[in-house]
XYZ file of C-alpha atoms in Angstrom:
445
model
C 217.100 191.716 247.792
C 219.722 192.504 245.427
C 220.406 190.932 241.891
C 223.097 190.247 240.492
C 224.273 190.674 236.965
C 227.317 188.440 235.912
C 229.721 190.407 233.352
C 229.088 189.281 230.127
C 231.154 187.131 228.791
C 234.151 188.629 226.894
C 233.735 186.748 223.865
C 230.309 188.489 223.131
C 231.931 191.730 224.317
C 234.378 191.393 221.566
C 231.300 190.408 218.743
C 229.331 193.841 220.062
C 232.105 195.933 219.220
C 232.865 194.672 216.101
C 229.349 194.854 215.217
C 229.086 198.442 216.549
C 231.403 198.952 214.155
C 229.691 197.543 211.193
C 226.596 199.129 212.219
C 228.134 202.631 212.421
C 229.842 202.263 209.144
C 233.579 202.413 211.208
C 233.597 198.659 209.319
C 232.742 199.179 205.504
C 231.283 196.445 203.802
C 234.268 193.891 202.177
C 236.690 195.394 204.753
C 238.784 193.082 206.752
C 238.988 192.700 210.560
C 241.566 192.462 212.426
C 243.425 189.221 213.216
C 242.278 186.603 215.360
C 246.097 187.005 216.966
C 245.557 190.365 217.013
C 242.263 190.684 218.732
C 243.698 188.805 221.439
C 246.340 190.955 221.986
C 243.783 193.801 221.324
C 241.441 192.280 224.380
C 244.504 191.052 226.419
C 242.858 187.429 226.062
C 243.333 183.991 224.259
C 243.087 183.661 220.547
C 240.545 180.818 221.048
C 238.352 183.663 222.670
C 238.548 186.239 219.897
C 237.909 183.058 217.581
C 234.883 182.256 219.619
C 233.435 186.439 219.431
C 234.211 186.259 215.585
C 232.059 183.276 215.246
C 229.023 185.066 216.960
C 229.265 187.202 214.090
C 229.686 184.872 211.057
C 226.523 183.129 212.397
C 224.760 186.482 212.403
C 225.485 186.818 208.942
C 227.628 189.934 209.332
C 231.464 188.196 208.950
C 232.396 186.162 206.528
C 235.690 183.748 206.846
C 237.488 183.506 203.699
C 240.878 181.663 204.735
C 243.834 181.735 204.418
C 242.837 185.729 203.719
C 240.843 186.454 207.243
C 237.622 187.727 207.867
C 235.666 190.354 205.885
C 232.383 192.229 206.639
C 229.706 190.865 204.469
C 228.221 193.156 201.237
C 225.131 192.562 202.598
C 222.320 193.701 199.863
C 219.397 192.065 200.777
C 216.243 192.066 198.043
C 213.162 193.740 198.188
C 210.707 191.058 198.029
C 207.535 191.865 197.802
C 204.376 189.790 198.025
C 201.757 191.613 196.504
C 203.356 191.893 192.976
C 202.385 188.240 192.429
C 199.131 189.510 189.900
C 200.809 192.039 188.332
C 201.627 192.060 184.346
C 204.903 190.622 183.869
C 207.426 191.508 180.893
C 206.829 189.552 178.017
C 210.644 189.568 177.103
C 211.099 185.373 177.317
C 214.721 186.391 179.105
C 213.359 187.649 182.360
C 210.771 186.870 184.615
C 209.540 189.494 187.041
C 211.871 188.626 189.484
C 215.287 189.153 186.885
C 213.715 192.093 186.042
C 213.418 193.655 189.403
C 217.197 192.761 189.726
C 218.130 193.992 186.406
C 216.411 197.179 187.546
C 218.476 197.685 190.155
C 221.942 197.268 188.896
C 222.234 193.316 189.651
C 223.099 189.975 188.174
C 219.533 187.908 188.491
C 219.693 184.061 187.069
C 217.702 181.434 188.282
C 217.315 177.490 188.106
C 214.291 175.776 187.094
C 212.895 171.952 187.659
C 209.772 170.470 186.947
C 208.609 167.308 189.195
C 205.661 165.084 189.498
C 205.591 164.919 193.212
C 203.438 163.068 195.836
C 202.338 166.562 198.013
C 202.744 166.942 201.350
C 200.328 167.030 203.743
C 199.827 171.107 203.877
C 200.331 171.521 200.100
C 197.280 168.821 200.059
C 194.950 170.196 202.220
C 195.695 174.046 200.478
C 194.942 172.630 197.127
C 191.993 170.459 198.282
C 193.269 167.273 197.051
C 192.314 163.869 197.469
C 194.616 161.381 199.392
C 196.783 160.361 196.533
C 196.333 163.227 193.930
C 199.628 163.932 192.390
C 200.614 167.516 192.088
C 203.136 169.336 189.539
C 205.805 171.276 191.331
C 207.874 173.737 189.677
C 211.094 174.535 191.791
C 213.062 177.411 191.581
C 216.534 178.133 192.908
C 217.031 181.907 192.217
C 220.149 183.402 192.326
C 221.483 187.403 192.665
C 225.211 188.326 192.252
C 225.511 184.351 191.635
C 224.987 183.857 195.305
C 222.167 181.888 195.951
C 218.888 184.255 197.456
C 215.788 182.379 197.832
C 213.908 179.293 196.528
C 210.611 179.838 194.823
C 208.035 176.268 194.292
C 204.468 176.508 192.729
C 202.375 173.386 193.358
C 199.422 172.994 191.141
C 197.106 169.672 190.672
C 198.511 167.736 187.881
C 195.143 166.782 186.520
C 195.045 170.763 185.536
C 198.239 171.247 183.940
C 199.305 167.671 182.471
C 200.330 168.639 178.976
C 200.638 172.371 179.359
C 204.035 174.641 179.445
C 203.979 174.504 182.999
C 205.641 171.004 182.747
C 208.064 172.498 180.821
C 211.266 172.911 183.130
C 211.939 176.689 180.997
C 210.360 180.026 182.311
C 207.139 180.744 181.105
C 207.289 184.801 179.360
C 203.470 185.233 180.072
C 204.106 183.377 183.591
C 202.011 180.282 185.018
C 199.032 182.530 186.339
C 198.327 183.688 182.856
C 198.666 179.915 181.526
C 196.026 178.987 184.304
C 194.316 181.597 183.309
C 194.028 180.253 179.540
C 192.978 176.728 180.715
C 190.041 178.418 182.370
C 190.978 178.640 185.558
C 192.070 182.223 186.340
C 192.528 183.547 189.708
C 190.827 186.219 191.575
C 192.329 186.516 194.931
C 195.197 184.867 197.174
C 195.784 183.919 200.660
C 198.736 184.918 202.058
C 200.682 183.094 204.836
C 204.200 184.056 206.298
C 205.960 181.457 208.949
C 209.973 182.539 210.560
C 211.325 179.824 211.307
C 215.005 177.931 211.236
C 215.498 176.157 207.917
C 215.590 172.405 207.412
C 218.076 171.058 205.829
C 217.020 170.316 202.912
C 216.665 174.350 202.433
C 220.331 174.902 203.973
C 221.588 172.741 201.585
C 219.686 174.597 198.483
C 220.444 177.927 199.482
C 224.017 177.241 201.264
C 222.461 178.638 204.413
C 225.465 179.531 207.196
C 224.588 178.631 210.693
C 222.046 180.073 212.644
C 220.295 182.133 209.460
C 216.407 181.729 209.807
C 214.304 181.814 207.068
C 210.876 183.060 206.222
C 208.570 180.823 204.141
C 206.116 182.830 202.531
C 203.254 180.577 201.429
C 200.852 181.571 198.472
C 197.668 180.169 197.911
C 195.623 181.179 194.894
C 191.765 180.613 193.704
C 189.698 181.284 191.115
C 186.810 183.071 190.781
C 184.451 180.135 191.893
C 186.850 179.503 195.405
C 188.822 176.849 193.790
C 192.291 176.393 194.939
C 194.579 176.048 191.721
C 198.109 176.939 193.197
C 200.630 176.922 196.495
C 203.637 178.731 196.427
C 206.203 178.128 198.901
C 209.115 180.970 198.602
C 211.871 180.180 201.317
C 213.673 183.680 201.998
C 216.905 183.752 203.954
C 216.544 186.509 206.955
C 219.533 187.976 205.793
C 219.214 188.586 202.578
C 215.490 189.609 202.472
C 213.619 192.803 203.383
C 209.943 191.521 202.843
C 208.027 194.774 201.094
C 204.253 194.842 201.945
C 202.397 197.898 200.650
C 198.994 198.394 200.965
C 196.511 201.036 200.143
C 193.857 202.548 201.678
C 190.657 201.131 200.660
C 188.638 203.346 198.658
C 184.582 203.392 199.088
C 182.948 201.100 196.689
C 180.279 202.431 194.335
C 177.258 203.075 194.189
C 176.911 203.757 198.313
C 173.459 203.066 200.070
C 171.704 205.745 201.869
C 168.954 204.871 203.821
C 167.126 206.521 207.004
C 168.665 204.975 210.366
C 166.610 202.874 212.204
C 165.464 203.675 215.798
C 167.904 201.140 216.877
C 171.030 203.033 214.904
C 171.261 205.567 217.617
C 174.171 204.902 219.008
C 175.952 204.303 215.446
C 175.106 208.004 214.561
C 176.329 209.004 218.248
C 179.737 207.511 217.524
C 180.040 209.125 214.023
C 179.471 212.600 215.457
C 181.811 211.954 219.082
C 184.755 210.563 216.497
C 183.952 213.409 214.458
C 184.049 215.998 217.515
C 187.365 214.033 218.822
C 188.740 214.484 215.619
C 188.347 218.729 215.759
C 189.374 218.866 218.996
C 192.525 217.027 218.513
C 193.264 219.811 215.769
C 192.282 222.852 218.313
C 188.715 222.871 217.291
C 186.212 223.869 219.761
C 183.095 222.889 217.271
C 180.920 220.278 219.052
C 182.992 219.737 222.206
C 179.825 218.149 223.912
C 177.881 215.485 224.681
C 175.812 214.551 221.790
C 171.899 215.525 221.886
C 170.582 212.154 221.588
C 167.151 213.476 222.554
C 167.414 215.738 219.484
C 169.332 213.122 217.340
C 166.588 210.231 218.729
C 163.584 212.746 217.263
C 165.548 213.184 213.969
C 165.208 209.232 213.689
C 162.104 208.722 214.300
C 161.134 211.843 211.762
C 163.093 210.168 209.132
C 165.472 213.180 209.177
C 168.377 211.575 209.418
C 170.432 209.183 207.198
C 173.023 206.719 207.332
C 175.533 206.067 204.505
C 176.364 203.007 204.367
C 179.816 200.836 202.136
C 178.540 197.290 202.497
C 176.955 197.093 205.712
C 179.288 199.825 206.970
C 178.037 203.146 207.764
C 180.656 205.559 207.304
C 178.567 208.838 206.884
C 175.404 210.187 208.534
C 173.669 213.648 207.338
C 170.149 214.921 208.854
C 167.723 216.623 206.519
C 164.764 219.084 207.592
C 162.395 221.927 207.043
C 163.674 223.548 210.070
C 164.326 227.277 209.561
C 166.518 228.029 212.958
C 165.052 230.952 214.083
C 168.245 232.259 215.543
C 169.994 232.403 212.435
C 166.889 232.743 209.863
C 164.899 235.609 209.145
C 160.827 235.199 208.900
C 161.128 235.695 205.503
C 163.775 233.378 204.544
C 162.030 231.220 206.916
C 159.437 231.665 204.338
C 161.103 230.370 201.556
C 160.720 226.634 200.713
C 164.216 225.302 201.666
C 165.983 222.040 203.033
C 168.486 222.125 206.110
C 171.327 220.335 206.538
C 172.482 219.256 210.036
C 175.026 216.877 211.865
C 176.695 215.606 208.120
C 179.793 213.618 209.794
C 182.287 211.284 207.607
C 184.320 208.625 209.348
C 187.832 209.834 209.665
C 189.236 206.313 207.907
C 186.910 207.080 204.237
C 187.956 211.175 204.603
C 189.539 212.404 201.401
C 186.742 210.617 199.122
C 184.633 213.431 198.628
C 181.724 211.777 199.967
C 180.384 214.687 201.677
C 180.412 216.330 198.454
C 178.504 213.284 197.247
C 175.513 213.981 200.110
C 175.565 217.516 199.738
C 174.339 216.561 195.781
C 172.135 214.183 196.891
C 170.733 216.531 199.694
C 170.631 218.940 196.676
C 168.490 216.837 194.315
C 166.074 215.534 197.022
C 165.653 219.263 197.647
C 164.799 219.793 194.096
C 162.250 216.723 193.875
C 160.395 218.364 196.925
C 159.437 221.522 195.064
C 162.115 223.489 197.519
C 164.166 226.202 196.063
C 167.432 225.554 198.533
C 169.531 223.824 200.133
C 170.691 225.418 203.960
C 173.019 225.004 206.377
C 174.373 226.995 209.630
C 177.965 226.707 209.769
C 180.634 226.926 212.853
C 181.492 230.740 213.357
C 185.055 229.652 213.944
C 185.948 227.103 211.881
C 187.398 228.606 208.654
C 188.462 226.044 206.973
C 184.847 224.211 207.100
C 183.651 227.432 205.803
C 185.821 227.445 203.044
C 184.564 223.807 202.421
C 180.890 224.930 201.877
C 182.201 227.721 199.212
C 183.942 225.002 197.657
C 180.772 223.071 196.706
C 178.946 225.522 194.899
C 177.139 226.928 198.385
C 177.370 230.978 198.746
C 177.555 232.797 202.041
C 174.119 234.611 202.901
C 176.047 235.968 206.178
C 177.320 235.909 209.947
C 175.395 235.579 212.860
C 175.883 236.151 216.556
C 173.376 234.317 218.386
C 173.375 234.631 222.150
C 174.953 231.321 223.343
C 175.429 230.065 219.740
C 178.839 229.215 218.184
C 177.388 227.894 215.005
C 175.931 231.238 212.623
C 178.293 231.267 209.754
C 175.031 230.637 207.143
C 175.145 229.367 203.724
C 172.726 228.377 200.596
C 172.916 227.090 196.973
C 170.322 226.106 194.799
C 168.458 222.883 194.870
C 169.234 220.838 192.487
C 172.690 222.250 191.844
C 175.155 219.169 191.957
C 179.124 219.032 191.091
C 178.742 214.793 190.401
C 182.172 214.702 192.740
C 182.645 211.485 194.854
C 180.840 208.238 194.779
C 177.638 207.708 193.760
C 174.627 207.290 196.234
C 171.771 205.442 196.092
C 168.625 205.279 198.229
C 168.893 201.849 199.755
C 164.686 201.590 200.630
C 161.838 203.805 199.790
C 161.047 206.131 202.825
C 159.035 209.333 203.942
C 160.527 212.324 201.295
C 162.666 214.519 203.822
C 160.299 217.820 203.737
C 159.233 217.101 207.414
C 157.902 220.510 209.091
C 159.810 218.765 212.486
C 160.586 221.974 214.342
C 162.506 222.161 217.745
């Protein structure tokens, strides 16, 4: 069965190439369309239809109508608003607030309006604040305004039993800014929820911001608390879609300090499984063939229960695992060297998402130093033949290379040594989470 797609309607024909145009920068911003008469003539229709395509795009926000002149594509610069500035240090100049100076920064003419109300709260500023039915909060509102067109409306509820009496009453900006003053009373906060809703505005907001039709909003809602999980603070910032890009950066987390290392439990089998098979995806995404195979578990499983191998662990994360042992390969060690008193490294994986942290720099030193403790004189490891760059890793920490070898159906042999108890004190500090058998094991294979 066939479907069939009615023509759309000309009116909406005549809005898409118009805002083609403005798109594609054929329509400049502040230049003037053509005619309603003569977009009729232009479309071989009624002036009531080019009317009715031009009024698409004045509720998009693209047109404006400024009779008797015509219509003009709108100088749309929207602000970068961005959330996560809300704890920084603000200016102490008592002329600008962060938000002025952001504008100031970038060429603009920031002013703003400021009242200060004793208000009954609603029903969601309430609950956020943890307030008792009838608790009274102080509301600061904000109407703020860029190129003197109205932008966005910023109001900060707080409980008025806090702030009675303090500048924040004070209908004036505050130079230090209202976190520092809560700050001062003793109630300083630590972290904030964040909550963003799109939505059409109500009408109260149309009316404060002079909202044209069909412009949604987003209403970004801040909630801080202090240190002991105490609400002090909502702020409800209504941001007109079209005048807004909404900036959220974020960083990547870095690893807290000190780390736990610990042995893994019998049980932690699979989590050291999944380090190594993320680890091996992760080489052979990049051309690598170095441990394109099913993980020994049998091996890996016997390392456990030896106490050979470790878990690192950020909170109750683990995000590294290294094995330690007395086990001189025979393939790649000589009898003597097998003689020597030495530690071997094996299997040392670091979750992709914590790379760049020089953690495995970090257990290398601490596979160093329980070397040292042990009486041994180094610390080993057997290296992928092929894998330069992990080579050049292991020269990078302080390790030398003894030499090559080409072990019949062996890809590892590149071999390396440095002294135990040599440590570079790069990358977080570890710690051994729980006492546990010293890792000198004569577990051979």
């Amino acid at each position: 069965m066939s479907i069939s797609r009615k023509p759309r309607a000309l009116y909406l024909r005549i809005a898409d190439q118009i805002r083609a145009e403005i798109s594609d920068g054929t329509l400049a911003p502040g230049a003037r369309l053509p005619t309603e008469t003569e977009l009729a003539q232009r479309w071989d229709t009624t002036r009531t239809t080019a009317v009715k395509g031009l009024g698409v795009l004045i509720n998009e926000g693209l047109v404006v109508s400024d009779r008797p002149r015509g219509h003009f594509v709108r100088d749309r610069r929207p602000m970068a608003y961005r959330p996560q500035a809300d704890f920084q240090r603000r200016p102490l100049s008592p002329a600008m607030d962060s938000f002025m100076a952001q504008l100031s920064d970038e060429g603009r003419s920031a002013s703003q309006k400021i009242e200060v109300a004793i208000v009954q709260p609603t029903r969601e500023i309430r609950e956020r604040l943890q307030l008792k039915e009838g608790q009274l909060t102080a509301v600061r509102r904000r109407v703020r305004f860029v190129d003197d067109e109205a932008f966005n409306t910023n109001d900060s509820y707080f409980p008025l039993d806090l702030v009675q009496g303090t500048e924040i009453m004070d209908p004036k900006d505050i130079a230090r800014g209202a976190n520092v003053v809560l700050g001062e009373l003793g109630y300083e906060q630590v972290r904030a929820l964040n909550e963003v809703h799109v939505r059409m505005p109500s009408p109260e907001e149309v009316d404060r911001l002079h909202l044209g039709p069909g412009t949604p909003v987003a209403i970004h809602v801040l909630t801080g608390f202090t240190a002991a999980d105490k609400p002090v603070r909502v702020v409800v910032n209504c941001l007109p879609g079209d005048r807004h890009v909404i900036t959220w950066e974020h960083s990547k987390p870095r690893l807290s300090g000190p780390l736990n290392i610990r042995p893994a439990r019998e049980d932690e089998l699979g989590t050291v499984t999944a380090l190594w098979e993320q680890a091996a995806e992760w080489l052979n995404n990049r051309g690598i063939d170095q441990w394109q195979y099913a993980p020994r578990e049998t091996r890996i499983a016997a390392n456990i229960a030896a106490g050979e191998c470790y878990l690192v662990e950020d909170g109750d994360v683990a995000v590294a695992t290294i094995t330690l042992d007395r086990f001189a390969d025979s393939d790649f060690w000589t009898e003597e060297e097998a003689a020597q008193p030495a530690l071997y490294v094996h299997r040392m994986v670091v979750r992709r998402d914590v790379s760049g942290g020089e953690l495995g720099s970090a257990m290398l030193d601490w596979a160093s130093e329980q070397a040292k403790a042990a009486g041994l004189e180094w610390l080993r490891l057997d290296a992928w033949r092929d894998n330069n760059a992990l080579q050049e890793y292991y020269l990078g920490r302080g390790f030398e290379h003894v030499r090559t070898v080409e072990a019949e159906g062996r890809s590892s042999g590149a071999l390396f040594q440095r002294a135990a108890g040599q440590v570079r004190r790069i990358g977080p500090e570890l710690q051994t989470a729980a006492a546990s058998a010293s890792p000198v094991s004569t577990h051979t294979e």
